[in-house]
CSV table of C-alpha atoms in Angstrom, one decimal:
chain,number,residue,atom,x,y,z
O,19,MET,CA,148.0,167.2,48.6
O,20,SER,CA,147.3,165.1,52.0
O,21,LEU,CA,150.2,164.7,54.5
O,22,ARG,CA,151.4,161.7,56.4
O,23,ILE,CA,154.2,161.0,58.7
O,24,GLY,CA,157.3,160.2,57.0
O,25,ASP,CA,156.8,162.5,53.9
O,26,ILE,CA,159.0,165.9,53.5
O,27,ALA,CA,157.1,168.9,55.2
O,28,PRO,CA,156.1,171.2,52.5
O,29,ASP,CA,159.0,173.9,51.9
O,30,PHE,CA,157.7,177.5,51.5
O,31,THR,CA,158.8,181.1,51.8
O,32,ALA,CA,156.5,183.5,54.1
O,33,GLN,CA,156.1,186.7,56.1
O,34,THR,CA,156.7,186.6,59.9
O,35,THR,CA,156.9,188.7,62.8
O,36,GLN,CA,160.6,187.9,62.4
O,37,GLY,CA,161.2,188.8,59.0
O,38,THR,CA,160.7,186.6,56.1
O,39,LEU,CA,161.8,183.0,56.1
O,40,ASN,CA,162.5,179.8,53.9
O,41,PHE,CA,161.3,176.9,56.1
O,42,HIS,CA,163.5,174.3,55.2
O,43,GLU,CA,166.5,176.9,55.3
O,44,TRP,CA,165.4,178.3,58.8
O,45,ILE,CA,165.1,174.6,60.6
O,46,GLY,CA,168.6,174.1,59.2
O,47,ASP,CA,169.9,171.2,61.2
O,48,SER,CA,167.4,171.8,64.1
O,49,TRP,CA,164.0,169.9,64.8
O,50,CYS,CA,160.6,171.8,64.7
O,51,ILE,CA,157.4,172.5,66.0
O,52,LEU,CA,155.1,173.9,63.6
O,53,PHE,CA,151.6,175.3,65.6
O,54,SER,CA,148.9,176.4,63.6
O,55,HIS,CA,145.9,178.6,64.6
O,56,PRO,CA,142.7,179.8,62.9
O,57,LYS,CA,142.6,183.4,63.7
O,58,ASP,CA,144.5,186.4,65.5
O,59,PHE,CA,142.7,187.2,68.7
O,60,THR,CA,141.0,184.1,69.8
O,61,PRO,CA,141.0,182.8,73.4
O,62,VAL,CA,142.3,179.7,73.5
O,63,CYS,CA,145.2,180.1,71.3
O,64,THR,CA,146.1,183.4,73.1
O,65,THR,CA,146.7,181.0,76.2
O,66,GLU,CA,148.7,178.9,73.7
O,67,LEU,CA,151.0,181.2,72.3
O,68,GLY,CA,152.0,182.3,76.1
O,69,TYR,CA,152.7,178.9,77.6
O,70,MET,CA,154.8,178.4,74.5
O,71,ALA,CA,157.2,181.2,74.8
O,72,LYS,CA,157.5,179.8,78.3
O,73,LEU,CA,158.5,176.8,77.2
O,74,LYS,CA,160.9,177.8,74.7
O,75,PRO,CA,164.1,177.4,76.8
O,76,GLU,CA,163.3,173.5,77.1
O,77,PHE,CA,162.9,173.5,73.3
O,78,ASP,CA,165.8,174.6,72.7
O,79,LYS,CA,167.9,172.4,75.2
O,80,ARG,CA,166.3,170.1,72.7
O,81,ASN,CA,167.9,171.8,69.5
O,82,THR,CA,164.2,172.1,68.6
O,83,LYS,CA,163.1,175.6,67.3
O,84,ILE,CA,159.7,176.5,67.2
O,85,ILE,CA,157.0,178.5,65.2
O,86,GLY,CA,153.9,179.5,65.1
O,87,LEU,CA,151.3,180.1,62.1
O,88,SER,CA,147.9,182.2,62.1
O,89,VAL,CA,145.5,182.8,59.5
O,90,ASP,CA,146.2,186.8,59.5
O,91,PRO,CA,148.8,189.6,58.7
O,92,VAL,CA,152.0,189.9,60.1
O,93,ASP,CA,150.4,192.8,61.5
O,94,ASN,CA,148.0,191.8,63.4
O,95,HIS,CA,150.3,189.3,64.9
O,96,ALA,CA,152.2,192.3,66.1
O,97,ALA,CA,149.1,193.9,67.8
O,98,TRP,CA,147.8,190.1,69.6
O,99,SER,CA,151.5,189.6,70.7
O,100,LYS,CA,150.8,193.1,73.2
O,101,ASP,CA,147.5,190.8,74.5
O,102,ILE,CA,149.6,187.8,74.6
O,103,GLU,CA,151.9,189.4,77.2
O,104,GLU,CA,149.3,191.4,78.9
O,105,THR,CA,147.3,188.2,79.9
O,106,GLN,CA,149.8,185.5,79.9
O,107,GLY,CA,153.1,187.4,81.3
O,108,THR,CA,155.3,186.3,78.4
O,109,ALA,CA,154.7,187.6,74.6
O,110,PRO,CA,155.9,185.3,71.7
O,111,ASN,CA,159.6,184.8,71.6
O,112,TYR,CA,159.7,182.8,67.8
O,113,PRO,CA,158.5,183.8,64.8
O,114,MET,CA,154.6,183.7,64.0
O,115,ILE,CA,153.8,183.2,60.4
O,116,GLY,CA,151.2,185.6,58.6
O,117,ASP,CA,149.2,183.4,56.8
O,118,ASP,CA,146.6,185.9,55.2
O,119,LYS,CA,146.5,184.2,51.6
O,120,LEU,CA,146.0,180.7,53.2
O,121,GLU,CA,149.1,179.3,51.1
O,122,VAL,CA,150.9,177.7,54.3
O,123,ALA,CA,147.2,176.3,55.7
O,124,LYS,CA,146.5,174.6,52.2
O,125,LEU,CA,149.9,173.5,51.6
O,126,TYR,CA,149.9,171.5,55.1
O,127,ASP,CA,146.5,170.4,54.1
O,128,MET,CA,144.5,172.1,56.8
O,129,LEU,CA,143.0,173.8,54.6
O,130,PRO,CA,141.1,172.3,51.3
O,131,ALA,CA,143.3,172.9,48.7
O,132,GLU,CA,140.6,174.4,46.3
O,133,GLU,CA,139.5,177.2,49.1
O,134,THR,CA,139.6,180.8,48.1
O,135,GLY,CA,140.4,184.1,48.9
O,136,SER,CA,142.2,185.4,52.1
O,137,ALA,CA,142.4,185.8,55.6
O,138,GLU,CA,140.2,189.0,54.9
O,139,GLY,CA,136.2,188.3,56.2
O,140,ARG,CA,137.1,184.8,57.1
O,141,THR,CA,135.9,183.7,60.8
O,142,PRO,CA,137.8,181.2,63.2
O,143,ALA,CA,134.9,179.0,62.3
O,144,ASP,CA,135.8,179.1,58.6
O,145,ASN,CA,139.4,178.0,59.6
O,146,ALA,CA,138.3,175.5,62.2
O,147,THR,CA,140.4,172.6,60.9
O,148,VAL,CA,143.8,174.9,61.3
O,149,ARG,CA,144.5,173.9,64.6
O,150,SER,CA,147.7,171.5,64.1
O,151,VAL,CA,150.9,170.6,65.7
O,152,PHE,CA,153.4,169.3,63.1
O,153,VAL,CA,156.7,167.6,64.6
O,154,ILE,CA,159.6,168.0,61.8
O,155,GLY,CA,163.0,166.4,62.2
O,156,PRO,CA,166.3,167.5,61.2
O,157,ASP,CA,165.8,165.6,57.4
O,158,LYS,CA,162.6,167.8,56.9
O,159,LYS,CA,160.6,164.9,57.6
O,160,VAL,CA,157.1,165.1,59.2
O,161,LYS,CA,157.4,162.8,62.7
O,162,ALA,CA,154.2,163.5,64.4
O,163,MET,CA,150.9,165.3,63.9
O,164,LEU,CA,148.0,166.0,66.1
O,165,VAL,CA,145.1,168.1,65.4
O,166,TYR,CA,142.6,169.5,67.9
O,167,PRO,CA,139.4,171.1,68.1
O,168,MET,CA,139.1,175.1,68.6
O,169,THR,CA,137.5,174.8,72.1
O,170,SER,CA,140.2,172.5,73.6
O,171,GLY,CA,143.6,174.3,74.7
O,172,ARG,CA,146.7,172.1,73.5
O,173,ASP,CA,148.8,170.3,75.9
O,174,PHE,CA,152.2,171.4,74.9
O,175,ASN,CA,153.8,169.7,77.9
O,176,GLU,CA,152.6,166.4,76.0
O,177,VAL,CA,154.0,167.7,72.6
O,178,MET,CA,157.3,167.6,74.7
O,179,ARG,CA,157.2,164.6,75.8
O,180,LEU,CA,156.1,163.1,72.1
O,181,LEU,CA,159.1,165.2,71.1
O,182,ASP,CA,161.6,163.5,73.8
O,183,SER,CA,160.5,159.9,72.6
O,184,ILE,CA,161.0,160.6,69.2
O,185,GLN,CA,164.4,162.1,69.6
O,186,LEU,CA,165.0,159.2,71.7
O,187,ASN,CA,164.1,156.5,69.1
O,188,ALA,CA,166.0,158.9,66.5
O,189,LYS,CA,169.5,158.4,68.4
O,190,HIS,CA,169.0,154.7,70.0
O,191,THR,CA,166.4,153.0,68.1
O,192,VAL,CA,163.9,152.0,70.8
O,193,ALA,CA,159.8,152.6,71.2
O,194,THR,CA,158.3,154.0,74.5
O,195,PRO,CA,155.4,152.7,76.4
O,196,VAL,CA,152.3,153.7,77.3
O,197,ASN,CA,152.4,157.1,79.2
O,198,TRP,CA,156.3,156.9,79.3
O,199,ARG,CA,158.3,159.8,80.7
O,200,PRO,CA,161.9,160.4,80.7
O,201,GLY,CA,163.9,158.1,82.6
O,202,ASP,CA,161.6,155.3,82.6
O,203,ASP,CA,162.2,152.1,80.7
O,204,VAL,CA,161.8,151.6,77.2
O,205,ILE,CA,160.9,148.9,74.6
O,206,ILE,CA,163.0,146.8,72.6
O,207,PRO,CA,161.6,147.2,68.9
O,208,PRO,CA,160.9,143.5,67.5
O,209,ALA,CA,163.2,144.5,64.4
O,210,VAL,CA,166.3,144.2,66.8
O,211,SER,CA,166.7,140.6,67.1
O,212,ASP,CA,167.9,138.9,71.0
O,213,GLU,CA,171.3,138.7,69.7
O,214,GLU,CA,171.4,142.4,68.6
O,215,ALA,CA,170.0,143.5,71.8
O,216,LYS,CA,172.2,141.5,73.8
O,217,GLN,CA,175.3,143.3,72.2
O,218,LYS,CA,173.4,146.2,72.5
O,219,TYR,CA,172.5,146.2,76.4
O,220,PRO,CA,175.1,144.0,77.8
O,221,GLU,CA,173.6,144.5,81.4
O,222,GLY,CA,170.7,142.8,80.0
O,223,PHE,CA,166.9,143.4,79.4
O,224,THR,CA,163.7,142.0,80.1
O,225,THR,CA,161.6,139.6,78.1
O,226,ILE,CA,157.8,139.8,78.6
O,227,LYS,CA,156.9,138.3,75.8
O,228,PRO,CA,159.1,137.4,72.7
O,229,TYR,CA,157.7,140.5,71.3
O,230,LEU,CA,157.6,142.6,74.1
O,231,ARG,CA,161.5,143.4,75.5
O,232,THR,CA,162.1,146.2,78.0
O,233,VAL,CA,165.5,147.8,78.6
O,234,LYS,CA,166.5,150.9,80.8
O,235,GLN,CA,166.4,153.7,78.6
O,236,PRO,CA,169.5,154.3,77.1
O,237,GLN,CA,171.5,157.8,78.2
């Protein structure tokens, strides 16, 4: 199956470094960042997993759970975690899914559904497309997807900025312009009429074009 923004994120039950979990049940009323890796003991992913551990308190503030996935058994994750702590200064403090049967990778369209076999004997190149980030809302719908090549480390500060934008829209029905950062002005979507905007923003807003109106970020 192909996965698109707005689709329900596929549910699954899997073994993780923090025990067996049912994905939708685990998300609960939180937001979620699911990010995937093609293989354990890969260099770029080692740096990413350590950095995400350092960012976890910031995601906690945003009512967002983070969970990693790698195409290897959970036992391998435990050994890799020691390397991550040694080289990055922080071990993963969130669950890591063991996807040694490729089930979740295929469920999330990161590997072809007809792919056969297990993680055994597969190289990172075989799993090169398992390099995705999924932002999932409390309604279990996919809000955003990012896909990276193996050679490019992901910018998880950008993932957090994206999350801030999506959460702001969910709360206030606003859009964010290019290079937006929290605290910057936001855009009033065209679906909101001028009359509605005047009621919603009594302090006023700026009309640059009829379809481009900006206002101070709602708190």
